[in-house]
Coordinates of C-alpha atoms and ligand atoms in Angstrom, one line a residue:
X1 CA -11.8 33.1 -5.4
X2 CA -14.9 30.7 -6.0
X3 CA -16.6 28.2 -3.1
X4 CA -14.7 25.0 -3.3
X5 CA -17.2 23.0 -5.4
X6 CA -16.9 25.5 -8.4
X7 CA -13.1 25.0 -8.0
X8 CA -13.3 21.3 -7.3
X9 CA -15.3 21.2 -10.7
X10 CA -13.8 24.2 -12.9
X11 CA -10.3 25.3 -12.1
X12 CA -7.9 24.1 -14.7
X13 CA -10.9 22.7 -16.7
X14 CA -11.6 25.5 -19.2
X15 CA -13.4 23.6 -22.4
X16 CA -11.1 22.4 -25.2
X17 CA -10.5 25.6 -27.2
X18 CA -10.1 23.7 -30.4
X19 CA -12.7 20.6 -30.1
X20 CA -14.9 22.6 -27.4
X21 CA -14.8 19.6 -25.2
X22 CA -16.7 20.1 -21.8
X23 CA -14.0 17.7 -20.4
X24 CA -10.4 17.6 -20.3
X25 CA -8.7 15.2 -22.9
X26 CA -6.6 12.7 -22.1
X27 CA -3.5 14.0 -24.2
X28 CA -1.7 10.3 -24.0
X29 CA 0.8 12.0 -26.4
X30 CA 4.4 11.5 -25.2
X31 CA 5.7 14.4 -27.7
X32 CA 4.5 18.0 -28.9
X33 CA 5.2 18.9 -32.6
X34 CA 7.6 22.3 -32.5
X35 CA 7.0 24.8 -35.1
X36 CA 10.5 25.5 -35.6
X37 CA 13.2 24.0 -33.2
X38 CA 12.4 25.4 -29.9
X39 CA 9.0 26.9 -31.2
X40 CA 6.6 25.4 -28.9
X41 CA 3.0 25.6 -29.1
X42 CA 1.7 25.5 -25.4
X43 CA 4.6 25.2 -23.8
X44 CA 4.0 21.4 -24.2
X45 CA 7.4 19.3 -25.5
X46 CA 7.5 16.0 -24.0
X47 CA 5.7 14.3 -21.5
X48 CA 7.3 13.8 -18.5
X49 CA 8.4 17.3 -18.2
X50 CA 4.5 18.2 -18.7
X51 CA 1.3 16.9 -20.2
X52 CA -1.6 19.2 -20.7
X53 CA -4.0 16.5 -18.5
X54 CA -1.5 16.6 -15.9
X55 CA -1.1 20.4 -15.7
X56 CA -5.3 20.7 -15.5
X57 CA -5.1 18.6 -12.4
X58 CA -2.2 19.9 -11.3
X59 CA -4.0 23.6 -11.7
X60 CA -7.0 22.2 -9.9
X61 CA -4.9 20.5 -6.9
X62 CA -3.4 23.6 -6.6
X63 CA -6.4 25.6 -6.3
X64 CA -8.5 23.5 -4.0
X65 CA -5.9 23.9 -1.2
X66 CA -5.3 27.6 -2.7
X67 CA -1.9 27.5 -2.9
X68 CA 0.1 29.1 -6.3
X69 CA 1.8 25.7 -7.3
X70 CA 0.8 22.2 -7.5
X71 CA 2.7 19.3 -9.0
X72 CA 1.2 15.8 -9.9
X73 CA 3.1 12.6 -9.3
X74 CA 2.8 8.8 -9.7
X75 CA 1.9 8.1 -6.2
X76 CA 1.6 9.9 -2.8
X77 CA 5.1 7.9 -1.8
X78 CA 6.9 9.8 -5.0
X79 CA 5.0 13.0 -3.8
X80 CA 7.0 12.1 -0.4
X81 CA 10.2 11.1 -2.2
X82 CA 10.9 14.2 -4.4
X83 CA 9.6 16.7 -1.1
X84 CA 12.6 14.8 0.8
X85 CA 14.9 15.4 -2.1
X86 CA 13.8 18.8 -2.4
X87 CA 14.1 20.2 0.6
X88 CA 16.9 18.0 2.9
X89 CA 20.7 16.7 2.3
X90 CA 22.8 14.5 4.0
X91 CA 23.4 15.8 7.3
X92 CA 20.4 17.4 8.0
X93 CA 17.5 16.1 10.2
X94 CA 13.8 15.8 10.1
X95 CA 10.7 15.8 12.4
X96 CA 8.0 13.4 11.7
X97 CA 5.0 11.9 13.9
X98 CA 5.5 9.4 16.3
X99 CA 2.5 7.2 14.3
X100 CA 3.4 8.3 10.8
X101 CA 1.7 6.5 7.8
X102 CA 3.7 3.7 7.5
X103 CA 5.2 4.0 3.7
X104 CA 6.5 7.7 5.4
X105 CA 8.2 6.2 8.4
X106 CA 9.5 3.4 6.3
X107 CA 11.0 5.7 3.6
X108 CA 12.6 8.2 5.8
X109 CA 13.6 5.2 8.1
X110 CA 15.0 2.5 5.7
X111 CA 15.8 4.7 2.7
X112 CA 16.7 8.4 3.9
X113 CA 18.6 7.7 6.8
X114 CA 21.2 5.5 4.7
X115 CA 21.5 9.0 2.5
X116 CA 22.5 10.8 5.9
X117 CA 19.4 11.8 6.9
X118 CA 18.7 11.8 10.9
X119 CA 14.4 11.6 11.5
X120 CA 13.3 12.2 15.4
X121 CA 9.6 10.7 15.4
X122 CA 7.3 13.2 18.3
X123 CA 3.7 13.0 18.7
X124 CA 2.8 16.5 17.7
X125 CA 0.0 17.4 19.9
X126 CA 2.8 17.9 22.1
X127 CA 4.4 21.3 21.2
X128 CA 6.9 21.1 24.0
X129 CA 8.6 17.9 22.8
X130 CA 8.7 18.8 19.1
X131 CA 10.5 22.5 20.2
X132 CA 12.4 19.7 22.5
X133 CA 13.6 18.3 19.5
X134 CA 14.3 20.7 17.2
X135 CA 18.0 20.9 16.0
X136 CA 19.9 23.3 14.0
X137 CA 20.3 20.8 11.3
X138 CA 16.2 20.8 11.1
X139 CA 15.0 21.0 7.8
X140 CA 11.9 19.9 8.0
X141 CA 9.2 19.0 10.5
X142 CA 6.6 16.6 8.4
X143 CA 3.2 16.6 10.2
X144 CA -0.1 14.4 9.9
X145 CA -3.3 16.2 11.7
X146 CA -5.1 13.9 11.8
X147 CA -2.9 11.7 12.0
X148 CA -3.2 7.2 10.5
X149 CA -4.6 5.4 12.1
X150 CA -4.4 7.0 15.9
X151 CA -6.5 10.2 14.9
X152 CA -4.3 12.7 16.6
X153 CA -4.5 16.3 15.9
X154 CA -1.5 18.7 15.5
X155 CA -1.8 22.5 15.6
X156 CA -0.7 23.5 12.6
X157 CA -0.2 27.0 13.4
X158 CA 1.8 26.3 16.2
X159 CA 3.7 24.2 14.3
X160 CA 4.6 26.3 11.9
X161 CA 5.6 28.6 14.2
X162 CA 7.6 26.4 16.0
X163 CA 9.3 25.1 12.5
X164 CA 9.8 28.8 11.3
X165 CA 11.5 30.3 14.2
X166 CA 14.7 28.1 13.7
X167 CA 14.6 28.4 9.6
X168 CA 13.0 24.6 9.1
X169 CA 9.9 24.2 6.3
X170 CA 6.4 22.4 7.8
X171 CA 4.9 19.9 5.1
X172 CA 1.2 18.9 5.8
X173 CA 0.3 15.3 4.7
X174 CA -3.3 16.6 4.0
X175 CA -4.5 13.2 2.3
X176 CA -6.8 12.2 5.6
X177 CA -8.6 16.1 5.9
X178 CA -8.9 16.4 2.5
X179 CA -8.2 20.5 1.6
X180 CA -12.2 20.7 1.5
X181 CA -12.1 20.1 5.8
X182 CA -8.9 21.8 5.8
X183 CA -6.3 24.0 4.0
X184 CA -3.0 24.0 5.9
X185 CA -0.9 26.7 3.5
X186 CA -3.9 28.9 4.8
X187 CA -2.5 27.9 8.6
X188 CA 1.0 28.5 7.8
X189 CA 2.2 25.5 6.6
X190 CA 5.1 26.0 3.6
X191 CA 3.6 22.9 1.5
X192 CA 1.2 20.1 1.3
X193 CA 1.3 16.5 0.2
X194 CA -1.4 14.5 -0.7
X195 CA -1.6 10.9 -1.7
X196 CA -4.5 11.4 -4.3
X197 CA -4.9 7.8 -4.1
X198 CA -7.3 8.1 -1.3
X199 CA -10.0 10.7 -0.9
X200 CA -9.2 13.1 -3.8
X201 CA -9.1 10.5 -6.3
X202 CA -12.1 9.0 -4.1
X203 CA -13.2 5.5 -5.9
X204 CA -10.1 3.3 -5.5
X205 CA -9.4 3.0 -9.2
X206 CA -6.0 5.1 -9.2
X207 CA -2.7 5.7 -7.7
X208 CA -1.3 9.4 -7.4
X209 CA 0.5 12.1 -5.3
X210 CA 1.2 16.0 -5.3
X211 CA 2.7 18.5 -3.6
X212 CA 0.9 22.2 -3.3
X213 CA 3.0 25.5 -2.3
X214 CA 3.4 29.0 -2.4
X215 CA 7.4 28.9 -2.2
X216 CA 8.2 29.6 -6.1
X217 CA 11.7 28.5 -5.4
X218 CA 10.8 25.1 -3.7
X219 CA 8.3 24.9 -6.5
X220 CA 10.8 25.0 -8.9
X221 CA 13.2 22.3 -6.8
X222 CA 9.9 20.3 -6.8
X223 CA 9.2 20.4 -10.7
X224 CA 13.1 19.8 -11.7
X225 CA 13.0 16.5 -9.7
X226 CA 9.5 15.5 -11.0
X227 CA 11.1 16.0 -14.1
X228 CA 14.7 14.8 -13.5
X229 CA 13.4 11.4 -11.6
X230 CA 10.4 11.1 -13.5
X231 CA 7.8 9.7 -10.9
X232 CA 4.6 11.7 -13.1
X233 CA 1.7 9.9 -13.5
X234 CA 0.6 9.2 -16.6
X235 CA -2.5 10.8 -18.5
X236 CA -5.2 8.5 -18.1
X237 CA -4.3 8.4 -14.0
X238 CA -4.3 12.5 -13.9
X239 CA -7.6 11.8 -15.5
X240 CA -9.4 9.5 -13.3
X241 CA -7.9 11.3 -10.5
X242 CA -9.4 15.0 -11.8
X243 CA -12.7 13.0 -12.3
X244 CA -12.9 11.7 -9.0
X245 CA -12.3 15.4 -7.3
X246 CA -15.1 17.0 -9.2
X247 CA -17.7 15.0 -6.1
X248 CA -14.9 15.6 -3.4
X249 CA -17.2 18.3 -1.7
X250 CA -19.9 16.1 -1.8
X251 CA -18.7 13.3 -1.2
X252 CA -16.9 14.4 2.1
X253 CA -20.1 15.7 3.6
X254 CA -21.7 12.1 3.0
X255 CA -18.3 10.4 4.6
X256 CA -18.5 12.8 7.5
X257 CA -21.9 12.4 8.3
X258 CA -21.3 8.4 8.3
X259 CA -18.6 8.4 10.4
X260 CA -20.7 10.3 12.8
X261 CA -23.7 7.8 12.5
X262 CA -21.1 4.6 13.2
X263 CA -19.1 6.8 15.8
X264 CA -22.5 7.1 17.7
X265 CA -23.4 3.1 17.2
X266 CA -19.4 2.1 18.4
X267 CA -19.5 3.9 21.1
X268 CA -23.0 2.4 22.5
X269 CA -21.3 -1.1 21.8
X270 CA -20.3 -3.0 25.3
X271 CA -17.2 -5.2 23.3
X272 CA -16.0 -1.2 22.2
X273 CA -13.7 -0.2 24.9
X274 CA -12.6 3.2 22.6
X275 CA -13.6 4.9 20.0
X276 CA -11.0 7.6 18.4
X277 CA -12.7 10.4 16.0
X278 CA -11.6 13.8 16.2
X279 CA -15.5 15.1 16.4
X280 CA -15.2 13.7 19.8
X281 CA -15.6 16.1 22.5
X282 CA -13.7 13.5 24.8
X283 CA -11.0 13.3 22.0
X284 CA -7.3 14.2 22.5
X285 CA -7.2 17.7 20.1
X286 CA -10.7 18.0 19.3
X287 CA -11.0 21.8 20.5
X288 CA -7.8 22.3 17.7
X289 CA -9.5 20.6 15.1
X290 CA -13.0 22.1 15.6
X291 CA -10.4 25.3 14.8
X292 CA -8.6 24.1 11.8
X293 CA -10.9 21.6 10.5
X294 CA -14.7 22.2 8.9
X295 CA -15.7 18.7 9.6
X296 CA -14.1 15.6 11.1
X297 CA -13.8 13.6 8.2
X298 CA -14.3 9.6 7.4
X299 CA -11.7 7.5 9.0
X300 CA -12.5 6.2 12.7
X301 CA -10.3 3.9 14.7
X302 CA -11.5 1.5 17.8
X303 CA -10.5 -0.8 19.9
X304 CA -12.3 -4.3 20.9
X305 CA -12.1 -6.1 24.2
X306 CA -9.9 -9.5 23.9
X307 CA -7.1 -8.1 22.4
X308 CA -5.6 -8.7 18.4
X309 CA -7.4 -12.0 18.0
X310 CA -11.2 -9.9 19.2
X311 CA -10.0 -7.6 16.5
X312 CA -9.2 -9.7 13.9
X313 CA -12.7 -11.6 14.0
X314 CA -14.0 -8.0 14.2
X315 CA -12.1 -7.8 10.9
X316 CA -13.2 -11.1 9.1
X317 CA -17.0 -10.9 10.2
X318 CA -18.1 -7.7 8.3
X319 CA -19.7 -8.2 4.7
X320 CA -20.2 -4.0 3.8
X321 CA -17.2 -2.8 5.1
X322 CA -14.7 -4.8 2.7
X323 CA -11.1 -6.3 5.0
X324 CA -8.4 -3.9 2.5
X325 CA -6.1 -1.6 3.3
X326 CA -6.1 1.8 1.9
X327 CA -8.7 4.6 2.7
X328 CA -10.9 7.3 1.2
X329 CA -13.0 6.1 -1.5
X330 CA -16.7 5.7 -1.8
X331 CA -16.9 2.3 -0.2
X332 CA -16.6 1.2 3.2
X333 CA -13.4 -0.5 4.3
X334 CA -11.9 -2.1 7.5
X335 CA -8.4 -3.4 8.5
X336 CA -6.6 -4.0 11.1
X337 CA -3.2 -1.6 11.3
X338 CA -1.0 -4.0 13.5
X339 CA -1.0 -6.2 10.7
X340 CA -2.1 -4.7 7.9
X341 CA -1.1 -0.8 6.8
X342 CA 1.3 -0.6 9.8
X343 CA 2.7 -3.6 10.6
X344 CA 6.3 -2.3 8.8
X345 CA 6.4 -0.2 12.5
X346 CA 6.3 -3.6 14.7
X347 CA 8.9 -3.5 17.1
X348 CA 9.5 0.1 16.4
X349 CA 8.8 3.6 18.7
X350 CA 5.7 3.7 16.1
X351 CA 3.6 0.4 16.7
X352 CA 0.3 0.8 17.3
X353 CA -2.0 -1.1 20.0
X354 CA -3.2 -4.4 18.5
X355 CA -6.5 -4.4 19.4
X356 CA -7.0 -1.3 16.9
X357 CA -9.6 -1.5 13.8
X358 CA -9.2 1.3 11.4
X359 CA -12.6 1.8 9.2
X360 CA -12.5 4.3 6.2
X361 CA -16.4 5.0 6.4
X362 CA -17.2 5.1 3.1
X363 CA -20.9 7.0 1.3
X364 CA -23.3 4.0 2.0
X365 CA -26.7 3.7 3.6
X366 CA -25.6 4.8 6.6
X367 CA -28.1 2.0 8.3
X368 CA -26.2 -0.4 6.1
X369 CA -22.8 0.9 7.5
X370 CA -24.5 0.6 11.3
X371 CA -26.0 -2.8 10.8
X372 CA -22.9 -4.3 9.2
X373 CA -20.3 -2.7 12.1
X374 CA -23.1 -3.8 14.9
X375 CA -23.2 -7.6 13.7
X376 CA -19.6 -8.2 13.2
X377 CA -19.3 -7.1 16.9
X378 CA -21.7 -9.8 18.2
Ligands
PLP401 C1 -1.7 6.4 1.4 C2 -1.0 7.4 2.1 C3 0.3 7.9 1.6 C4 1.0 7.2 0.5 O1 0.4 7.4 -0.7 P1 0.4 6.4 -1.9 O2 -0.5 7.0 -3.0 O3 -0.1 5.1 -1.4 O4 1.8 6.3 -2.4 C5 0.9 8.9 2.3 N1 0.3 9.5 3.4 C6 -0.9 9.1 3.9 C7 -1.6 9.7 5.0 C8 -1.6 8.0 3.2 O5 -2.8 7.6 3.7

């Protein structure tokens, strides 16, 4: 197999046969002429079972995290939504992390569990209490390493040892690693998810999901929901989304080594009183993601002295890091979870400390980045 650039850039991205095009096209077709009834010329028919843009991302997804099958859909959430479908039904009973993203906790929460679906939220650094909670019913044991917005790091070979031995399936939500600092199938993981939205996609422009495995029969569960509840995204998104992938290895380098350059400056600031980054030697899991990880990626969370309101001025006061929720594109961005991304998990096992800043470090002057971060703290 090629380095991960050449994939990032080539697989599923052969030139147009016909036109020669360097590029994919963006087939915005909705139907494929048949020569004959049934006589199909690519396999192509309509275009929510498949699109020839879609399958070229799909194809590339799929190869960047070296897995055999990767399906494209409208959003990370749908991703989340047709994994659930695929895998669970009513009665049976899912692991997730006690500081899930938010839109998983609140779909599995406020959606699943009406359909009969039991969830037990662990944090997963702790092996013990996730074989603690393990059932018989378990179908499923959903992990995030590193994990929105708390950074912690999950073993995922432990995991999935710990998922396997009673018959249950680990998914990896890879969207904060990225496969290019980490490829979980590789760690025994049974599939991946990825909200494309954020660092795959990379500039903010697009909304999208998939799901990567080597399991040909979930595979196929996975691409007759896709097709059977329709959640695809549509040409031009599979587009934008393979465009922005074709910089991911570059661009993760450049978000890694700005993290590190702000992670340095936080920490030297007297208003910080923590800093949470899994390149850390001091942080919780950093000796199992220096193992599973090639890099620590962009995202950093801290905490201010004085509480939410020392956070939220924190929050209003920066001018490069833009106040919006989401994460993973090229430019710098800072919120505040307890009211922003997270605040669906107020009140809940899952609410997180409301002095915490999240900052998705985007590829910036990293001076710029420093400067900005230092002056907002006063
Ligand atoms: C954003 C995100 C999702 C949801 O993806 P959407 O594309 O917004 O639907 C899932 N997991 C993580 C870790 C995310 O950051």
């Amino acid at each position: 197999m090629t380095g991960f650039a050449t994939r990032a850039i080539h697989a599923g991205q052969d030139p147009d046969p016909h036109t020669g095009s360097v590029i994919v096209p963006i087939h915005s077709s909705s139907t494929f002429v048949q020569d004959g009834v049934g006589g199909l010329r690519e396999g192509y028919e309509y275009a929510r079972t498949a699109n020839p843009t879609r399958t070229a991302l799909e194809t590339c997804v799929a190869a960047l995290e070296a897995g055999l099958h990767g399906r494209a859909f409208a959003s990370g959430m749908a991703a989340s939504d047709v994994l659930l479908r695929a895998t669970c039904r009513p009665g049976d009973h899912i692991i997730i992390p006690d500081d899930a993203y938010g839109g998983t906790f609140r779909l599995i929460d406020k959606v699943f569990r009406h359909w009969g679906i039991e969830h037990t939220a662990v944090g997963q650094s702790d092996l013990d209490a996730v074989r603690a909670a393990m059932r018989p019913n378990t179908r499923l044991v959903w992990c995030e390493t590193p994990t929105n917005p708390l950074l912690n790091i999950a073993d995922i070979a432990s995991l999935a040892a710990v998922a396997h031995q009673t018959g249950a399936r680990l998914v990896v939500d890879n969207t904060f690693a990225t496969p290019y600092l980490q490829t979980p199938l590789a760690l025994g993981a049974d599939v991946v998810l990825h909200s494309t939205t954020k660092y795959l996609g990379g500039h903010s422009d697009v909304i999208g999901g998939a799901l990567i495995t080597d399991d040909v029969e979930l595979d196929e569960q996975v691409a007759f929901l896709q097709n059977g509840a329709g959640a695809v995204p549509g040409p031009f998104d599979a587009w934008l989304t393979l465009r922005g992938i074709k910089t991911l290895a570059v661009r993760m380098e450049r978000h890694c080594d700005n993290a590190e350059r702000v992670v340095a400056a936080l920490q030297a600031h007297p208003a910080v009183t923590g800093v949470r980054y899994p390149g850390l030697a001091t942080h919780h899991g950093h000796e199992i993601a220096a193992k599973q990880m090639r890099r620590f990626g962009g995202i950093v969370s801290f905490t201010v002295d004085g509480g939410a309101a020392a956070a939220l001025a924190v929050c209003a006061r920066t001018q490069v890091f833009t106040l919006a929720e989401s994460l993973g594109g090229v430019e710098s961005l800072i919120e505040h979870p307890g009211r922003m991304t997270h605040a669906s998990t107020t009140g809940t096992q899952l609410e997180v400390p409301a002095d915490l800043i999240r900052l998705s470090v985007g590829i910036e002057d990293p001076e710029d980045l420093v400067d900005d971060i230092l002056a907002a703290l006063g």
